[in-house]
DNA sequence: CGCATTTGACCCGCGC
DNA sequence: GCGCGGGTCAAATGCG
């Protein structure tokens, strides 16, 4: 983990979706890029340097553990984060980021111990 | 006093 | 058309 900040927050530019552009015409809800990675952690709350406000928690089927929904508390930043454990492996936490950060990190993060897998989920536009 | 967390309700899309 | 699964909101509460 030399440069985790680059790994966790790649330069996702070009997908600037309008917020209140929900007219009935063209451009129907642009899909924000999603980025997911799995980590070995004992806590769901991984401090990546950003501020997250939990706005929901739902139990997913086929998973004994609930999924938590977080949103970035930054102004104008509508980045969402989704955290869930793997069924059968409570030691593995899957974190899914949705959207792009428009603000730099304000706090150095060191909680990313072991990143197992990373995957880019391209928006099915 | 301000803000983050919590929990249930509500809403939406999809499949049957 | 209804039911299920998933996602978000919103009011209340607790804590710093």
mmCIF file of C-alpha atoms (C1' of nucleotides) in Angstrom:
data_model
loop_
_atom_site.group_PDB
_atom_site.id
_atom_site.type_symbol
_atom_site.label_atom_id
_atom_site.label_comp_id
_atom_site.label_asym_id
_atom_site.label_seq_id
_atom_site.Cartn_x
_atom_site.Cartn_y
_atom_site.Cartn_z
ATOM 1 C CA UNK A 1 0.000 0.000 0.000
ATOM 2 C CA UNK A 2 2.287 2.670 -1.160
ATOM 3 C CA UNK A 3 -0.167 5.116 -2.585
ATOM 4 C CA UNK A 4 -3.551 3.998 -1.406
ATOM 5 C CA UNK A 5 -5.065 7.379 -1.988
ATOM 6 C CA UNK A 6 -4.511 6.871 -5.677
ATOM 7 C CA UNK A 7 -5.932 3.411 -5.523
ATOM 8 C CA UNK A 8 -8.972 4.333 -3.523
ATOM 9 C CA UNK A 9 -9.768 7.569 -5.249
ATOM 10 C CA UNK A 10 -8.733 7.435 -8.870
ATOM 11 C CA UNK A 11 -9.109 10.446 -11.099
ATOM 12 C CA UNK A 12 -12.708 10.040 -12.072
ATOM 13 C CA UNK A 13 -13.237 13.115 -14.145
ATOM 14 C CA UNK A 14 -15.598 13.599 -16.991
ATOM 15 C CA UNK A 15 -18.695 12.231 -15.358
ATOM 16 C CA UNK A 16 -20.119 15.471 -14.072
ATOM 17 C CA UNK A 17 -23.814 14.891 -13.736
ATOM 18 C CA UNK A 18 -26.217 17.728 -13.269
ATOM 19 C CA UNK A 19 -28.016 17.566 -9.987
ATOM 20 C CA UNK A 20 -31.400 19.061 -10.717
ATOM 21 C CA UNK A 21 -31.571 18.209 -14.378
ATOM 22 C CA UNK A 22 -34.476 15.849 -14.180
ATOM 23 C CA UNK A 23 -36.484 17.222 -17.019
ATOM 24 C CA UNK A 24 -38.539 14.765 -18.980
ATOM 25 C CA UNK A 25 -36.328 15.221 -21.985
ATOM 26 C CA UNK A 26 -32.931 13.783 -22.757
ATOM 27 C CA UNK A 27 -30.316 13.002 -20.164
ATOM 28 C CA UNK A 28 -32.088 10.731 -17.781
ATOM 29 C CA UNK A 29 -30.060 10.368 -14.633
ATOM 30 C CA UNK A 30 -26.428 9.950 -15.418
ATOM 31 C CA UNK A 31 -24.902 7.001 -13.643
ATOM 32 C CA UNK A 32 -22.046 7.865 -11.375
ATOM 33 C CA UNK A 33 -18.985 5.684 -11.463
ATOM 34 C CA UNK A 34 -18.800 3.041 -8.821
ATOM 35 C CA UNK A 35 -15.680 1.743 -7.262
ATOM 36 C CA UNK A 36 -15.633 -1.214 -4.928
ATOM 37 C CA UNK A 37 -12.925 -2.877 -2.960
ATOM 38 C CA UNK A 38 -12.730 -5.454 -0.230
ATOM 39 C CA UNK A 39 -10.718 -5.029 2.911
ATOM 40 C CA UNK A 40 -9.891 -7.119 5.898
ATOM 41 C CA UNK A 41 -11.111 -5.135 8.819
ATOM 42 C CA UNK A 42 -12.785 -5.745 12.115
ATOM 43 C CA UNK A 43 -14.831 -2.594 11.927
ATOM 44 C CA UNK A 44 -17.169 -1.392 9.240
ATOM 45 C CA UNK A 45 -16.193 2.203 9.760
ATOM 46 C CA UNK A 46 -13.110 2.702 7.663
ATOM 47 C CA UNK A 47 -11.841 6.221 8.054
ATOM 48 C CA UNK A 48 -10.568 7.263 4.683
ATOM 49 C CA UNK A 49 -10.105 10.883 5.629
ATOM 50 C CA UNK A 50 -13.565 11.994 4.576
ATOM 51 C CA UNK A 51 -16.613 12.677 6.688
ATOM 52 C CA UNK A 52 -19.481 10.266 6.246
ATOM 53 C CA UNK A 53 -22.981 10.515 7.555
ATOM 54 C CA UNK A 54 -24.884 7.288 7.834
ATOM 55 C CA UNK A 55 -28.311 7.629 6.272
ATOM 56 C CA UNK A 56 -29.616 4.115 6.278
ATOM 57 C CA UNK A 57 -29.112 0.501 7.029
ATOM 58 C CA UNK A 58 -30.791 -2.432 5.372
ATOM 59 C CA UNK A 59 -30.486 -6.136 5.735
ATOM 60 C CA UNK A 60 -29.661 -7.784 2.467
ATOM 61 C CA UNK A 61 -31.005 -11.190 1.644
ATOM 62 C CA UNK A 62 -28.540 -14.043 1.719
ATOM 63 C CA UNK A 63 -26.430 -12.055 4.105
ATOM 64 C CA UNK A 64 -26.629 -12.363 7.865
ATOM 65 C CA UNK A 65 -25.040 -8.946 8.137
ATOM 66 C CA UNK A 66 -26.773 -5.690 7.317
ATOM 67 C CA UNK A 67 -25.556 -3.189 4.785
ATOM 68 C CA UNK A 68 -24.867 0.373 5.809
ATOM 69 C CA UNK A 69 -25.317 3.427 3.637
ATOM 70 C CA UNK A 70 -23.169 6.488 4.061
ATOM 71 C CA UNK A 71 -23.115 9.850 2.362
ATOM 72 C CA UNK A 72 -20.303 12.373 2.196
ATOM 73 C CA UNK A 73 -21.086 15.379 4.361
ATOM 74 C CA UNK A 74 -19.247 17.709 2.090
ATOM 75 C CA UNK A 75 -20.993 20.630 0.533
ATOM 76 C CA UNK A 76 -21.937 19.852 -3.019
ATOM 77 C CA UNK A 77 -20.439 16.437 -2.697
ATOM 78 C CA UNK A 78 -22.991 13.734 -3.342
ATOM 79 C CA UNK A 79 -20.674 10.828 -2.950
ATOM 80 C CA UNK A 80 -22.241 7.763 -1.458
ATOM 81 C CA UNK A 81 -20.598 4.867 0.247
ATOM 82 C CA UNK A 82 -21.918 1.411 0.896
ATOM 83 C CA UNK A 83 -20.436 -0.960 3.422
ATOM 84 C CA UNK A 84 -21.313 -4.600 3.881
ATOM 85 C CA UNK A 85 -19.679 -7.693 5.217
ATOM 86 C CA UNK A 86 -19.296 -10.891 3.326
ATOM 87 C CA UNK A 87 -21.575 -13.668 4.435
ATOM 88 C CA UNK A 88 -19.419 -16.325 5.935
ATOM 89 C CA UNK A 89 -16.419 -14.051 6.265
ATOM 90 C CA UNK A 90 -17.198 -11.419 8.826
ATOM 91 C CA UNK A 91 -13.587 -10.374 8.687
ATOM 92 C CA UNK A 92 -13.974 -9.131 5.165
ATOM 93 C CA UNK A 93 -15.696 -5.847 4.521
ATOM 94 C CA UNK A 94 -16.851 -4.757 1.103
ATOM 95 C CA UNK A 95 -16.831 -1.028 0.585
ATOM 96 C CA UNK A 96 -18.463 0.426 -2.485
ATOM 97 C CA UNK A 97 -17.980 4.058 -3.439
ATOM 98 C CA UNK A 98 -20.405 5.802 -5.705
ATOM 99 C CA UNK A 99 -19.583 9.161 -7.230
ATOM 100 C CA UNK A 100 -16.597 11.442 -7.252
ATOM 101 C CA UNK A 101 -15.146 13.555 -4.516
ATOM 102 C CA UNK A 102 -14.786 17.218 -5.249
ATOM 103 C CA UNK A 103 -12.705 17.945 -2.222
ATOM 104 C CA UNK A 104 -9.262 16.838 -1.102
ATOM 105 C CA UNK A 105 -8.754 14.659 1.924
ATOM 106 C CA UNK A 106 -8.428 16.589 5.137
ATOM 107 C CA UNK A 107 -7.128 13.803 7.255
ATOM 108 C CA UNK A 108 -4.453 11.217 6.631
ATOM 109 C CA UNK A 109 -5.903 7.750 6.516
ATOM 110 C CA UNK A 110 -4.077 4.736 7.734
ATOM 111 C CA UNK A 111 -6.858 2.349 8.406
ATOM 112 C CA UNK A 112 -6.594 0.552 5.133
ATOM 113 C CA UNK A 113 -4.668 -2.430 6.292
ATOM 114 C CA UNK A 114 -5.141 -5.002 3.620
ATOM 115 C CA UNK A 115 -6.932 -4.447 0.391
ATOM 116 C CA UNK A 116 -7.965 -7.797 -0.976
ATOM 117 C CA UNK A 117 -9.721 -6.918 -4.188
ATOM 118 C CA UNK A 118 -10.482 -3.802 -6.160
ATOM 119 C CA UNK A 119 -12.871 -3.469 -9.003
ATOM 120 C CA UNK A 120 -14.185 -0.716 -11.195
ATOM 121 C CA UNK A 121 -17.845 -0.840 -11.965
ATOM 122 C CA UNK A 122 -18.503 1.125 -15.081
ATOM 123 C CA UNK A 123 -21.847 2.843 -15.321
ATOM 124 C CA UNK A 124 -24.186 1.000 -17.662
ATOM 125 C CA UNK A 125 -25.260 4.154 -19.442
ATOM 126 C "C1'" DC B 1 -26.332 23.951 20.426
ATOM 127 C "C1'" DG B 2 -24.974 21.423 16.395
ATOM 128 C "C1'" DC B 3 -24.489 17.389 14.251
ATOM 129 C "C1'" DA B 4 -24.159 12.402 13.462
ATOM 130 C "C1'" DT B 5 -26.619 8.093 14.288
ATOM 131 C "C1'" DT B 6 -30.758 5.274 14.598
ATOM 132 C "C1'" DT B 7 -34.835 3.076 13.150
ATOM 133 C "C1'" DG B 8 -39.197 2.647 10.696
ATOM 134 C "C1'" DA B 9 -41.715 4.108 6.875
ATOM 135 C "C1'" DC B 10 -41.979 5.077 2.233
ATOM 136 C "C1'" DC B 11 -40.825 4.605 -2.545
ATOM 137 C "C1'" DC B 12 -39.299 2.512 -6.775
ATOM 138 C "C1'" DG B 13 -38.086 -1.007 -10.160
ATOM 139 C "C1'" DC B 14 -38.542 -5.565 -11.497
ATOM 140 C "C1'" DG B 15 -40.286 -10.313 -11.778
ATOM 141 C "C1'" DC B 16 -44.015 -13.404 -11.580
ATOM 142 C "C1'" DG C 1 -51.358 -5.992 -10.212
ATOM 143 C "C1'" DC C 2 -48.947 -7.577 -6.343
ATOM 144 C "C1'" DG C 3 -44.871 -8.919 -3.795
ATOM 145 C "C1'" DC C 4 -40.077 -8.725 -2.994
ATOM 146 C "C1'" DG C 5 -35.702 -6.577 -2.628
ATOM 147 C "C1'" DG C 6 -33.207 -2.658 -2.355
ATOM 148 C "C1'" DG C 7 -32.442 2.339 -1.552
ATOM 149 C "C1'" DT C 8 -33.487 6.847 0.645
ATOM 150 C "C1'" DC C 9 -35.821 10.076 3.778
ATOM 151 C "C1'" DA C 10 -37.017 11.870 7.921
ATOM 152 C "C1'" DA C 11 -38.071 12.560 12.963
ATOM 153 C "C1'" DA C 12 -36.213 11.638 17.286
ATOM 154 C "C1'" DT C 13 -32.301 10.856 20.283
ATOM 155 C "C1'" DG C 14 -27.751 11.023 22.044
ATOM 156 C "C1'" DC C 15 -23.387 12.892 22.382
ATOM 157 C "C1'" DG C 16 -19.460 16.156 21.860
#
